[in-house]
CSV table of C-alpha atoms in Angstrom, one decimal:
chain,number,residue,atom,x,y,z
A,23,UNK,CA,37.4,-29.2,-8.4
A,24,UNK,CA,35.3,-30.9,-11.1
A,25,UNK,CA,36.7,-30.3,-14.5
A,26,UNK,CA,34.5,-27.8,-16.5
A,27,UNK,CA,34.4,-30.2,-19.5
A,28,UNK,CA,32.7,-32.8,-17.3
A,29,UNK,CA,29.6,-30.7,-16.7
A,30,UNK,CA,27.0,-31.3,-19.3
A,31,UNK,CA,25.1,-28.0,-18.9
A,32,UNK,CA,24.2,-25.6,-21.6
A,33,UNK,CA,24.5,-22.4,-19.5
A,34,UNK,CA,23.7,-20.1,-22.5
A,35,UNK,CA,20.4,-21.9,-22.9
A,36,UNK,CA,19.7,-21.6,-19.1
A,37,UNK,CA,20.5,-17.9,-19.2
A,38,UNK,CA,18.1,-17.4,-22.1
A,39,UNK,CA,15.3,-18.5,-19.8
A,40,UNK,CA,15.9,-15.4,-17.6
A,41,UNK,CA,14.8,-12.1,-19.2
A,42,UNK,CA,16.2,-10.0,-16.4
A,43,UNK,CA,19.8,-11.1,-17.2
A,44,UNK,CA,19.6,-9.1,-20.4
A,45,UNK,CA,19.4,-5.7,-18.5
A,46,UNK,CA,22.1,-3.3,-17.7
A,47,UNK,CA,22.8,-1.6,-14.3
A,48,UNK,CA,24.6,1.8,-14.4
A,49,UNK,CA,25.4,1.1,-18.0
A,50,UNK,CA,27.1,-2.2,-17.3
A,51,UNK,CA,25.8,-5.7,-18.0
A,52,UNK,CA,24.1,-7.1,-14.9
A,53,UNK,CA,26.1,-9.6,-12.9
A,54,UNK,CA,23.6,-11.0,-10.3
A,55,UNK,CA,25.4,-12.7,-7.4
A,56,UNK,CA,22.7,-12.2,-4.7
A,57,UNK,CA,21.0,-15.6,-5.2
A,58,UNK,CA,21.0,-16.6,-1.5
A,59,UNK,CA,18.7,-13.7,-0.9
A,60,UNK,CA,16.5,-14.2,-3.9
A,61,UNK,CA,17.1,-16.1,-7.1
A,62,UNK,CA,15.9,-14.7,-10.4
A,63,UNK,CA,12.7,-16.1,-12.1
A,64,UNK,CA,12.7,-18.0,-15.4
A,65,UNK,CA,10.2,-17.2,-18.2
A,66,UNK,CA,8.3,-20.4,-17.5
A,67,UNK,CA,7.4,-19.2,-14.0
A,68,UNK,CA,6.6,-15.6,-15.2
A,69,UNK,CA,4.3,-17.2,-17.9
A,70,UNK,CA,2.6,-19.4,-15.3
A,71,UNK,CA,1.7,-16.3,-13.3
A,72,UNK,CA,0.5,-14.4,-16.3
A,73,UNK,CA,-1.5,-17.4,-17.5
A,74,UNK,CA,-3.3,-17.7,-14.2
A,75,UNK,CA,-4.4,-14.1,-14.2
A,76,UNK,CA,-5.2,-14.0,-17.9
A,77,UNK,CA,-7.2,-17.3,-18.1
A,78,UNK,CA,-8.5,-18.6,-14.8
A,79,UNK,CA,-8.1,-16.2,-12.0
A,80,UNK,CA,-10.6,-17.3,-9.3
A,81,UNK,CA,-10.7,-18.2,-5.6
A,82,UNK,CA,-10.1,-21.8,-5.0
A,83,UNK,CA,-12.0,-24.7,-3.3
A,84,UNK,CA,-15.3,-23.0,-2.7
A,85,UNK,CA,-16.5,-22.3,-6.2
A,86,UNK,CA,-18.4,-24.6,-8.6
A,87,UNK,CA,-17.7,-22.7,-11.8
A,88,UNK,CA,-15.1,-23.6,-14.3
A,89,UNK,CA,-12.5,-21.0,-13.4
A,90,UNK,CA,-12.6,-22.0,-9.7
A,91,UNK,CA,-12.2,-25.7,-10.7
A,92,UNK,CA,-9.2,-24.9,-12.9
A,93,UNK,CA,-7.6,-22.7,-10.2
A,94,UNK,CA,-8.2,-25.3,-7.5
A,95,UNK,CA,-6.7,-28.0,-9.7
A,96,UNK,CA,-3.6,-25.9,-10.5
A,97,UNK,CA,-3.1,-24.9,-6.8
A,98,UNK,CA,-3.4,-28.5,-5.5
A,99,UNK,CA,-1.3,-29.6,-8.4
A,100,UNK,CA,1.5,-27.3,-7.1
A,101,UNK,CA,1.1,-29.0,-3.7
A,102,UNK,CA,1.6,-32.4,-5.3
A,103,UNK,CA,4.7,-31.1,-7.1
A,104,UNK,CA,6.2,-30.0,-3.8
A,105,UNK,CA,5.4,-33.3,-2.3
A,106,UNK,CA,7.2,-35.1,-5.1
A,107,UNK,CA,10.2,-32.7,-4.9
A,108,UNK,CA,10.7,-33.4,-1.2
A,109,UNK,CA,9.6,-37.1,-1.5
A,110,UNK,CA,7.0,-36.6,1.2
A,111,UNK,CA,4.6,-39.6,1.5
A,112,UNK,CA,1.5,-37.6,0.8
A,113,UNK,CA,0.4,-34.2,-0.4
A,114,UNK,CA,-1.5,-34.0,2.9
A,115,UNK,CA,1.9,-33.4,4.5
A,116,UNK,CA,2.5,-30.2,2.6
A,117,UNK,CA,1.2,-26.9,4.1
A,118,UNK,CA,1.4,-23.8,1.8
A,119,UNK,CA,2.9,-20.8,3.6
A,120,UNK,CA,4.2,-17.4,2.7
A,121,UNK,CA,7.7,-18.8,3.0
A,122,UNK,CA,10.2,-20.2,5.5
A,123,UNK,CA,9.6,-17.6,8.2
A,124,UNK,CA,5.9,-18.2,8.3
A,125,UNK,CA,6.4,-21.9,8.2
A,126,UNK,CA,8.7,-21.8,11.3
A,127,UNK,CA,6.2,-19.5,13.1
A,128,UNK,CA,3.4,-21.9,12.3
A,129,UNK,CA,5.3,-24.7,14.0
A,130,UNK,CA,6.2,-22.5,16.9
A,131,UNK,CA,2.7,-21.3,17.5
A,132,UNK,CA,0.9,-24.5,16.8
A,133,UNK,CA,3.1,-27.5,17.8
A,134,UNK,CA,5.2,-25.4,20.1
A,135,UNK,CA,2.5,-23.9,22.2
A,136,UNK,CA,0.7,-27.3,22.4
A,137,UNK,CA,3.7,-29.3,23.3
A,138,UNK,CA,6.3,-27.1,25.1
A,139,UNK,CA,6.2,-26.0,28.7
A,140,UNK,CA,8.5,-24.2,31.2
A,141,UNK,CA,11.8,-25.9,31.5
A,142,UNK,CA,11.6,-27.7,28.2
A,143,UNK,CA,14.6,-27.3,26.0
A,144,UNK,CA,14.8,-26.3,22.3
A,145,UNK,CA,18.2,-26.6,20.7
A,146,UNK,CA,19.2,-24.3,17.8
A,147,UNK,CA,22.6,-23.7,16.2
A,148,UNK,CA,24.7,-20.5,16.3
A,149,UNK,CA,24.5,-20.2,12.6
A,150,UNK,CA,20.7,-20.0,12.3
A,151,UNK,CA,18.9,-17.3,10.4
A,152,UNK,CA,16.9,-15.0,12.7
A,153,UNK,CA,13.7,-16.6,11.5
A,154,UNK,CA,14.8,-19.8,13.2
A,155,UNK,CA,15.8,-18.0,16.4
A,156,UNK,CA,13.2,-15.3,17.2
A,157,UNK,CA,10.1,-17.5,17.1
A,158,UNK,CA,11.7,-19.7,19.8
A,159,UNK,CA,12.8,-16.7,21.8
A,160,UNK,CA,9.2,-15.5,21.8
A,161,UNK,CA,8.2,-18.9,23.3
A,162,UNK,CA,11.0,-18.5,25.8
A,163,UNK,CA,9.4,-15.3,27.0
A,164,UNK,CA,5.9,-16.5,27.1
A,165,UNK,CA,6.2,-20.2,28.0
A,166,UNK,CA,9.6,-20.3,29.9
A,167,UNK,CA,11.3,-22.7,27.6
A,168,UNK,CA,15.1,-22.9,27.6
A,169,UNK,CA,17.0,-22.3,24.4
A,170,UNK,CA,20.4,-24.0,24.0
A,171,UNK,CA,22.8,-23.1,21.2
A,172,UNK,CA,25.1,-25.5,19.3
A,173,UNK,CA,28.5,-23.7,18.8
A,174,UNK,CA,30.5,-23.6,15.6
A,175,UNK,CA,34.3,-23.7,15.1
A,176,UNK,CA,36.4,-21.2,13.2
A,177,UNK,CA,35.6,-22.9,9.9
A,178,UNK,CA,31.9,-22.5,10.4
A,179,UNK,CA,31.3,-26.2,11.2
A,180,UNK,CA,28.9,-27.3,13.9
A,181,UNK,CA,30.4,-28.8,17.0
A,182,UNK,CA,28.5,-32.1,17.0
A,183,UNK,CA,30.1,-33.3,20.2
A,184,UNK,CA,28.8,-30.3,22.0
A,185,UNK,CA,25.4,-31.0,20.4
A,186,UNK,CA,25.3,-34.6,21.6
A,187,UNK,CA,26.2,-33.3,25.1
A,188,UNK,CA,23.1,-31.0,25.0
A,189,UNK,CA,20.6,-33.7,24.3
A,190,UNK,CA,18.8,-34.9,27.4
A,191,UNK,CA,15.4,-35.9,28.7
A,192,UNK,CA,14.3,-32.2,28.7
A,193,UNK,CA,15.1,-31.7,25.0
A,194,UNK,CA,11.8,-31.4,23.0
A,195,UNK,CA,12.9,-29.9,19.7
A,196,UNK,CA,16.0,-29.4,17.6
A,197,UNK,CA,16.0,-26.6,15.0
A,198,UNK,CA,18.9,-26.3,12.5
A,199,UNK,CA,19.4,-25.1,9.0
A,200,UNK,CA,20.3,-27.5,6.3
A,201,UNK,CA,22.6,-24.9,4.7
A,202,UNK,CA,23.8,-21.7,6.4
A,203,UNK,CA,22.8,-18.6,4.4
A,204,UNK,CA,25.7,-16.6,5.9
A,205,UNK,CA,28.5,-19.2,5.6
A,206,UNK,CA,27.4,-21.7,3.0
A,207,UNK,CA,28.0,-24.6,5.5
A,208,UNK,CA,26.1,-27.8,4.6
A,209,UNK,CA,25.1,-29.3,7.9
A,210,UNK,CA,25.0,-33.1,8.5
A,211,UNK,CA,21.2,-33.0,9.1
A,212,UNK,CA,20.6,-36.7,8.8
A,213,UNK,CA,23.0,-37.3,11.7
A,214,UNK,CA,21.5,-34.4,13.7
A,215,UNK,CA,18.0,-35.9,13.2
A,216,UNK,CA,19.1,-39.4,14.1
A,217,UNK,CA,20.7,-38.2,17.4
A,218,UNK,CA,17.7,-36.1,18.3
A,219,UNK,CA,15.3,-38.9,17.7
A,220,UNK,CA,17.4,-41.2,19.9
A,221,UNK,CA,16.7,-38.6,22.6
A,222,UNK,CA,13.0,-38.6,21.8
A,223,UNK,CA,13.1,-35.1,20.4
A,224,UNK,CA,11.5,-33.7,17.3
A,225,UNK,CA,13.5,-31.9,14.6
A,226,UNK,CA,12.8,-28.9,12.4
A,227,UNK,CA,15.1,-28.3,9.4
A,228,UNK,CA,15.3,-24.9,7.7
A,229,UNK,CA,15.8,-25.9,4.1
A,230,UNK,CA,15.6,-22.4,2.6
A,231,UNK,CA,19.2,-22.6,1.3
A,232,UNK,CA,19.2,-26.3,0.6
A,233,UNK,CA,16.3,-26.9,-1.7
A,234,UNK,CA,17.7,-24.7,-4.4
A,235,UNK,CA,21.1,-26.4,-4.4
A,236,UNK,CA,20.6,-30.1,-3.7
A,237,UNK,CA,18.2,-33.0,-3.7
A,238,UNK,CA,16.1,-33.2,-0.5
A,239,UNK,CA,14.4,-36.4,0.6
A,240,UNK,CA,12.4,-35.9,3.8
A,241,UNK,CA,11.6,-39.6,4.2
A,242,UNK,CA,15.3,-40.5,4.0
A,243,UNK,CA,16.2,-37.7,6.4
A,244,UNK,CA,13.3,-38.7,8.7
A,245,UNK,CA,12.7,-35.0,9.3
A,246,UNK,CA,9.7,-34.1,11.5
A,247,UNK,CA,9.4,-30.6,10.0
A,248,UNK,CA,11.1,-29.3,6.8
A,249,UNK,CA,10.6,-25.7,5.5
A,250,UNK,CA,11.6,-23.7,2.5
A,251,UNK,CA,10.8,-20.6,0.4
A,252,UNK,CA,9.9,-20.4,-3.2
A,253,UNK,CA,11.8,-17.3,-4.1
A,254,UNK,CA,15.1,-18.9,-3.4
A,255,UNK,CA,14.4,-21.8,-5.8
A,256,UNK,CA,13.5,-19.7,-8.9
A,257,UNK,CA,9.9,-19.2,-7.8
A,258,UNK,CA,7.8,-16.2,-6.9
A,259,UNK,CA,8.1,-14.2,-3.7
A,260,UNK,CA,5.5,-14.7,-1.0
A,261,UNK,CA,5.1,-18.5,-1.2
A,262,UNK,CA,6.8,-21.5,0.5
A,263,UNK,CA,5.9,-24.6,2.2
A,264,UNK,CA,6.0,-26.5,5.5
A,265,UNK,CA,6.5,-30.3,5.3
A,266,UNK,CA,5.5,-32.2,8.5
A,267,UNK,CA,4.8,-35.8,9.1
A,268,UNK,CA,1.1,-36.5,8.8
A,269,UNK,CA,0.9,-37.9,12.3
A,270,UNK,CA,2.3,-34.7,13.7
A,271,UNK,CA,0.2,-32.4,11.6
A,272,UNK,CA,-3.0,-34.2,12.7
A,273,UNK,CA,-2.1,-33.6,16.4
A,274,UNK,CA,-1.5,-29.9,15.9
A,275,UNK,CA,-4.1,-27.2,16.6
A,276,UNK,CA,-4.8,-24.5,14.0
A,277,UNK,CA,-2.7,-21.4,14.3
A,278,UNK,CA,-4.9,-18.9,12.4
A,279,UNK,CA,-8.7,-18.9,12.1
A,280,UNK,CA,-10.9,-18.0,9.2
A,281,UNK,CA,-12.2,-19.3,5.9
A,282,UNK,CA,-10.9,-22.5,4.3
A,283,UNK,CA,-9.5,-24.0,7.5
A,284,UNK,CA,-12.9,-25.0,8.8
A,285,UNK,CA,-15.5,-27.7,7.9
A,286,UNK,CA,-18.3,-26.1,9.9
A,287,UNK,CA,-18.8,-23.0,12.0
A,288,UNK,CA,-21.7,-22.5,14.4
A,289,UNK,CA,-22.5,-20.3,17.4
A,290,UNK,CA,-24.6,-23.1,18.9
A,291,UNK,CA,-22.3,-26.2,18.3
A,292,UNK,CA,-18.9,-24.6,17.9
A,293,UNK,CA,-16.5,-24.9,15.1
A,294,UNK,CA,-15.1,-28.0,13.5
A,295,UNK,CA,-11.8,-27.7,11.7
A,296,UNK,CA,-10.8,-29.0,8.3
A,297,UNK,CA,-8.4,-31.9,7.9
A,298,UNK,CA,-4.8,-31.5,7.1
A,299,UNK,CA,-3.2,-29.6,5.4
A,300,UNK,CA,-6.1,-27.1,4.9
A,301,UNK,CA,-6.5,-26.7,8.7
A,302,UNK,CA,-3.4,-24.5,8.5
A,303,UNK,CA,-4.2,-22.5,5.5
A,304,UNK,CA,-6.7,-19.9,6.7
A,305,UNK,CA,-8.1,-17.4,4.2
A,306,UNK,CA,-7.5,-17.0,0.5
A,307,UNK,CA,-4.1,-18.4,-0.3
A,308,UNK,CA,-1.5,-17.0,-2.7
A,309,UNK,CA,-2.9,-19.1,-5.6
A,310,UNK,CA,-0.8,-17.6,-8.5
A,311,UNK,CA,2.4,-17.8,-6.4
A,312,UNK,CA,1.8,-21.4,-5.5
A,313,UNK,CA,1.3,-22.2,-9.2
A,314,UNK,CA,4.4,-20.3,-10.0
A,315,UNK,CA,6.4,-22.3,-7.4
A,316,UNK,CA,5.1,-25.5,-9.0
A,317,UNK,CA,6.4,-24.2,-12.4
A,318,UNK,CA,9.8,-23.4,-10.8
A,319,UNK,CA,10.2,-26.9,-9.5
A,320,UNK,CA,9.3,-28.2,-12.9
A,321,UNK,CA,12.0,-26.0,-14.4
A,322,UNK,CA,14.6,-27.2,-11.9
A,323,UNK,CA,13.7,-30.8,-12.5
A,324,UNK,CA,13.9,-30.4,-16.2
A,325,UNK,CA,17.6,-29.3,-15.8
A,326,UNK,CA,18.2,-31.9,-13.1
A,327,UNK,CA,19.2,-31.0,-9.5
A,328,UNK,CA,22.4,-33.0,-9.7
A,329,UNK,CA,23.6,-31.1,-12.9
A,330,UNK,CA,22.6,-27.8,-11.3
A,331,UNK,CA,24.4,-28.6,-8.1
A,332,UNK,CA,27.6,-29.7,-9.9
A,333,UNK,CA,27.7,-26.5,-11.9
A,334,UNK,CA,27.2,-24.3,-8.8
A,335,UNK,CA,30.0,-26.3,-7.0
A,336,UNK,CA,32.3,-25.6,-9.9
A,337,UNK,CA,31.4,-21.9,-9.8
A,338,UNK,CA,32.1,-21.8,-6.0
A,339,UNK,CA,35.5,-23.4,-6.5
A,340,UNK,CA,36.4,-20.9,-9.2
A,341,UNK,CA,35.2,-18.0,-7.1
A,342,UNK,CA,37.1,-19.2,-4.1
A,343,UNK,CA,40.3,-19.4,-6.1
A,344,UNK,CA,39.9,-15.9,-7.4
A,345,UNK,CA,39.0,-14.4,-4.1
A,346,UNK,CA,41.9,-16.0,-2.3
A,347,UNK,CA,44.3,-14.1,-4.6
A,348,UNK,CA,43.1,-10.7,-3.4
A,349,UNK,CA,45.3,-9.2,-0.8
A,350,UNK,CA,43.7,-8.7,2.6
A,351,UNK,CA,40.6,-10.7,1.7
A,352,UNK,CA,39.4,-13.3,4.2
A,353,UNK,CA,36.6,-15.8,3.4
A,354,UNK,CA,34.2,-16.3,6.3
A,355,UNK,CA,33.0,-19.9,6.3
A,356,UNK,CA,35.5,-22.5,5.1
A,357,UNK,CA,33.6,-25.7,5.9
A,358,UNK,CA,34.6,-28.8,3.9
A,359,UNK,CA,31.0,-29.1,2.7
A,360,UNK,CA,29.6,-25.9,1.3
A,361,UNK,CA,26.9,-24.6,-0.9
A,362,UNK,CA,27.5,-21.9,-3.5
A,363,UNK,CA,28.0,-19.0,-1.0
A,364,UNK,CA,31.2,-17.0,-0.6
A,365,UNK,CA,31.1,-14.6,2.3
A,366,UNK,CA,34.2,-12.4,2.9
A,367,UNK,CA,35.7,-9.4,4.5
A,368,UNK,CA,38.6,-7.2,3.3
A,369,UNK,CA,41.1,-5.4,5.5
A,370,UNK,CA,40.6,-1.7,5.3
A,371,UNK,CA,37.3,-1.8,3.5
A,372,UNK,CA,33.8,-1.9,5.0
A,373,UNK,CA,31.3,-4.3,3.5
A,374,UNK,CA,28.7,-1.6,2.9
A,375,UNK,CA,31.2,0.6,0.9
A,376,UNK,CA,32.2,-2.4,-1.2
A,377,UNK,CA,28.6,-3.3,-1.9
A,378,UNK,CA,27.6,0.3,-2.9
A,379,UNK,CA,30.7,0.8,-5.2
A,380,UNK,CA,30.6,-2.6,-6.9
A,381,UNK,CA,27.0,-2.0,-7.8
A,382,UNK,CA,28.2,0.9,-9.9
A,383,UNK,CA,30.0,-1.6,-12.0
A,384,UNK,CA,26.9,-3.7,-12.5
A,385,UNK,CA,27.6,-6.3,-9.9
A,386,UNK,CA,24.9,-7.2,-7.3
A,387,UNK,CA,26.1,-8.8,-4.1
A,388,UNK,CA,24.7,-8.8,-0.6
A,389,UNK,CA,26.3,-6.9,2.3
A,390,UNK,CA,25.3,-6.8,5.9
A,391,UNK,CA,24.6,-9.3,8.7
A,392,UNK,CA,22.4,-11.5,6.5
A,393,UNK,CA,19.9,-12.0,9.3
A,394,UNK,CA,22.5,-14.1,11.1
A,395,UNK,CA,24.0,-11.7,13.6
A,396,UNK,CA,24.9,-14.4,16.3
A,397,UNK,CA,27.2,-16.3,14.0
A,398,UNK,CA,28.8,-13.1,12.6
A,399,UNK,CA,29.4,-12.0,16.1
A,400,UNK,CA,31.2,-15.3,16.7
A,401,UNK,CA,33.7,-14.2,14.0
A,402,UNK,CA,34.0,-10.7,15.5
A,403,UNK,CA,32.0,-9.2,12.7
A,404,UNK,CA,28.9,-7.1,12.1
A,405,UNK,CA,28.8,-7.5,8.4
A,406,UNK,CA,30.3,-9.4,5.4
A,407,UNK,CA,30.1,-9.2,1.7
A,408,UNK,CA,28.3,-12.3,0.3
A,409,UNK,CA,28.5,-13.5,-3.3
A,410,UNK,CA,26.1,-16.4,-4.0
A,411,UNK,CA,25.8,-18.3,-7.2
A,412,UNK,CA,23.0,-19.9,-9.2
A,413,UNK,CA,22.8,-22.2,-12.2
A,414,UNK,CA,22.7,-19.2,-14.6
A,415,UNK,CA,26.0,-17.7,-13.4
A,416,UNK,CA,29.1,-18.1,-15.4
A,417,UNK,CA,32.9,-18.2,-14.8
A,418,UNK,CA,33.2,-15.1,-16.9
A,419,UNK,CA,30.8,-13.3,-14.5
A,420,UNK,CA,32.9,-14.4,-11.6
A,421,UNK,CA,36.1,-13.2,-13.2
A,422,UNK,CA,34.4,-9.8,-13.9
A,423,UNK,CA,33.2,-9.7,-10.3
A,424,UNK,CA,36.7,-10.3,-9.0
A,425,UNK,CA,38.1,-7.7,-11.3
A,426,UNK,CA,35.4,-5.2,-10.2
A,427,UNK,CA,36.2,-6.0,-6.6
A,428,UNK,CA,39.9,-5.3,-7.0
A,429,UNK,CA,39.0,-2.1,-8.7
A,430,UNK,CA,36.7,-1.0,-5.9
A,431,UNK,CA,39.4,-2.0,-3.3
A,432,UNK,CA,41.9,0.2,-5.1
A,433,UNK,CA,39.5,3.1,-4.7
A,434,UNK,CA,38.9,2.4,-1.0
A,435,UNK,CA,42.5,1.9,-0.2
């Protein structure tokens, strides 16, 4: 584990950016360890939302007045910030969505319906979030595609030999998460992409759990599609993005129809669609939320993603050591490369009971199947407890969490 003194991060200053961390829950100081579900929001993001509604709330792109110009500039500025954060070649490659789920559904219903046919194969992994399974199952029902599943071992590591054996002339698309939300496993996506491209297949990477915790370079990865959500990277709910190579986006038909995604509508001569990325952004977008996401990325970059990641890795190591001392506790997901997620079960105690009781002590963790039922079933489970860490968490909070957990287990046993 990295020595704590080697990490140049002023955690007290970081925590001061988050007003919610000052509150109490059931008379106890809040210890928020549910960051894989939703991270908390710094003041800079909250202020960006307030500033928009107080100073220049207007619909974008179609207005000629000052407020519309300012709102448009801020919205498109957020797109440029996302482009820079992912190192996309152009802002035209960034489509604003409501989040990861909508982005995957966009790819499935636009690229998928235009390019997949009966018998074509889509490869997913066993550890996918439901949002990267169900859209492809819907195409399986309607188009007759074949879904193949990459297995995982008992550590929660993908079986890459099995994956390579699946690739063939019928493989059209490979869909894997960069980081597992249920296990914390960091997948070797660069290798997965390289192998898929050698088989002439496209690749979609679910980056919802990666973008908050590590640097992502879509050009270096050579990803065809990369998706993420704002609310997991200190931004607002209801906003996210799809990155796709410009050449792919230009070949994709619109998914939803309405205002903004057209250049001309006529009953006589038909409809002409807007260019990318606006072709995929029908209707009034979440303007304030997009601006807030841009502010969140600014906040992350001001800290430095490498420093942020190093702190979270230290926290994960400290938490793992504490949890391993607890009698009857088993960590689910022990891959050599992990993000800051610790999922676990405890003999003689149900996850839901642990989650409810530990909340009474001010500790917020996630319990359940984490929208990843297939991989939990692989471990013979229907639920785990999941503690997930962010840059504002502290070793003292982890110690208090472990103490609270032991207290709760004493009650349940």
